[in-house]
XYZ file of C-alpha atoms in Angstrom:
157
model
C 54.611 46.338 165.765
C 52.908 43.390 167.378
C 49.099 43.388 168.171
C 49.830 44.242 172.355
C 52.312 47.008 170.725
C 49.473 48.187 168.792
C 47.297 48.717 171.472
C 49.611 50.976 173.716
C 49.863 52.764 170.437
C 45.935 53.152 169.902
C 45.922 54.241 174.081
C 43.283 50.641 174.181
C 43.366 49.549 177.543
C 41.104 46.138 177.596
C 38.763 45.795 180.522
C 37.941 42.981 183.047
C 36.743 40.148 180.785
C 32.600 40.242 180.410
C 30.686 37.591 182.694
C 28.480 35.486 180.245
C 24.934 36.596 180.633
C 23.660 32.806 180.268
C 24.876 29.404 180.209
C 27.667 29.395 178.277
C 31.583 29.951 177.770
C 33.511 32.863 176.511
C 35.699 31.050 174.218
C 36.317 27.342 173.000
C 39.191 25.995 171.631
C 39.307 23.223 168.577
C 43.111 22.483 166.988
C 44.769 25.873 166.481
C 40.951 27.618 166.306
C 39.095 29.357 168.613
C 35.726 30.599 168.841
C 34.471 33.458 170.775
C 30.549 33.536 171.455
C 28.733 36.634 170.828
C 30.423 40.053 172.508
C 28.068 42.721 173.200
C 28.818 46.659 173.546
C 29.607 46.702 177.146
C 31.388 49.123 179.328
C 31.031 48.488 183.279
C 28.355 45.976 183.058
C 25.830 48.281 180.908
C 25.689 48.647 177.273
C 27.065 51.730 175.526
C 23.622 52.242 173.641
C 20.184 50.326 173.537
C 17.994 50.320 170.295
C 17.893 49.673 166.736
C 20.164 50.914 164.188
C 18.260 53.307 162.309
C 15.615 54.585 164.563
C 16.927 54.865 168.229
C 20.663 54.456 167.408
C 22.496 56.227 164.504
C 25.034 53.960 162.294
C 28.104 55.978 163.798
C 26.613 55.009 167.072
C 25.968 51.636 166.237
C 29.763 51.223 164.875
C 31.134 52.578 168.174
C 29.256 50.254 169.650
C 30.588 47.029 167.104
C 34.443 48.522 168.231
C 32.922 48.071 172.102
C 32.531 44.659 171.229
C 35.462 44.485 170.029
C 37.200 45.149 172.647
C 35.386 42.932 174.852
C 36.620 40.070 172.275
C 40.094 40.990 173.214
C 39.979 40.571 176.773
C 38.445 37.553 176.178
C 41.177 36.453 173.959
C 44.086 38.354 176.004
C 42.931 36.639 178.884
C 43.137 32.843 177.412
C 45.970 33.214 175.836
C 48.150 35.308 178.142
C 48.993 37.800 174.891
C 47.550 38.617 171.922
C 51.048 38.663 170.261
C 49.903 34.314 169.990
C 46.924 35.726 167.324
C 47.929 33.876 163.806
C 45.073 35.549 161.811
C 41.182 36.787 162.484
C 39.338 34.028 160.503
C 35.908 35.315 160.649
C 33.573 37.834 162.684
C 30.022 37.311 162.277
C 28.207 40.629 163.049
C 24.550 41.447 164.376
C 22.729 44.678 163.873
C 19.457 45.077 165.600
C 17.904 47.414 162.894
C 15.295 49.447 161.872
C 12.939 47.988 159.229
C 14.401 49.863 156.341
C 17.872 50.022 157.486
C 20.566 48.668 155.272
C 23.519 49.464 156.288
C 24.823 46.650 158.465
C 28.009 46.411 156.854
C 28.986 49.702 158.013
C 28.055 49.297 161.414
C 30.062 46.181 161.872
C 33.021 48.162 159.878
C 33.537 49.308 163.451
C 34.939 46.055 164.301
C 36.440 45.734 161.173
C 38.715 48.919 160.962
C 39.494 47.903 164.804
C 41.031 44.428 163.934
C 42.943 45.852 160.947
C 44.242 48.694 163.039
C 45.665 46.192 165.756
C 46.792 42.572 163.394
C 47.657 44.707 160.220
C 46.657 41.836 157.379
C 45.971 39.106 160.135
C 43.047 41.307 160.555
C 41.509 40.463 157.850
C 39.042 38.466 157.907
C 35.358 36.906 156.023
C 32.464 38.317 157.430
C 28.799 38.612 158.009
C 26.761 41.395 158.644
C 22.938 40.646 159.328
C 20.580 42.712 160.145
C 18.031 41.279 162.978
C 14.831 42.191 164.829
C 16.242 42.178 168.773
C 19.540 41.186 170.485
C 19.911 40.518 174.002
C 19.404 43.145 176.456
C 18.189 45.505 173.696
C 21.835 45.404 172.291
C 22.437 47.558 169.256
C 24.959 44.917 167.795
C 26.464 41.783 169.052
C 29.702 40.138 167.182
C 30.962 36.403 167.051
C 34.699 36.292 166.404
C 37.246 33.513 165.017
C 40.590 33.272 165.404
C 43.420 31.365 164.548
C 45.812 31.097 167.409
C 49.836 29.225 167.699
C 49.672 25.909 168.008
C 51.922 26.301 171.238
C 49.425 27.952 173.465
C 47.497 25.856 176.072
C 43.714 26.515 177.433
């Protein structure tokens, strides 16, 4: 099945692509690379949860919230290149958990995006990774996630 395919199957339908909440661009484009800035959990404008991981959000919470995120990503990407069926391979997410002092569980909270990109590229989903556990994110963001992907040379920004 091919990553839109997937989608339909999962009953994903991505949103409106986020407006940037400063001065920058969703997505930039170097060779067959492109790199998404940081996607928060947001549905409608508003974020799914505010908090930390491990006092005011719980880790299932906080994984939802990395899958939000996600999503976001997608449209992002959808949006630029028409399809994500043009999606060679997910090179590398970068994950942020605004956590609790003792929490240590990032990786599992940025599983959530994880498990999401395996569900939809199969092994293109796979992917290095950080997860890093921080003090604040924007707008009291549980997580925030930085994506790259490798994309066909034939598609034009």
């Amino acid at each position: 099945m091919t990553p839109e395919e997937k989608l339909k199957t999962l009953g994903i339908d991505l949103p409106d692509i986020p407006k940037p909440l400063g001065t920058y661009v969703p997505l930039v484009r170097t060779g067959s690379l492109v790199y998404l800035s940081g996607m928060l959990p947001l549905k409608d404008g508003q974020l799914l949860k505010t908090g930390r991981v491990g006092e005011s959000v719980s880790p299932e919470d906080g994984a939802l919230c990395a899958r939000a995120a996600t999503i976001n990503a997608l449209a992002v990407l959808r949006f630029a290149l028409g399809s994500l069926d043009r999606v060679v391979k997910c090179v590398k997410i970068s994950g942020f958990v605004s956590s609790a002092t003792d929490f240590t569980q990032q990786p599992m909270v940025i599983n959530g995006a994880v498990d999401l990109l395996f569900d939809i590229f199969g092994e293109a989903g796979r992917h290095a990774r950080s997860a890093v556990g921080v003090n604040i994110l924007p707008l009291n963001s549980p997580v925030e996630v930085e994506f790259i992907f490798e994309i066909s040379e034939d598609v034009s920004l």
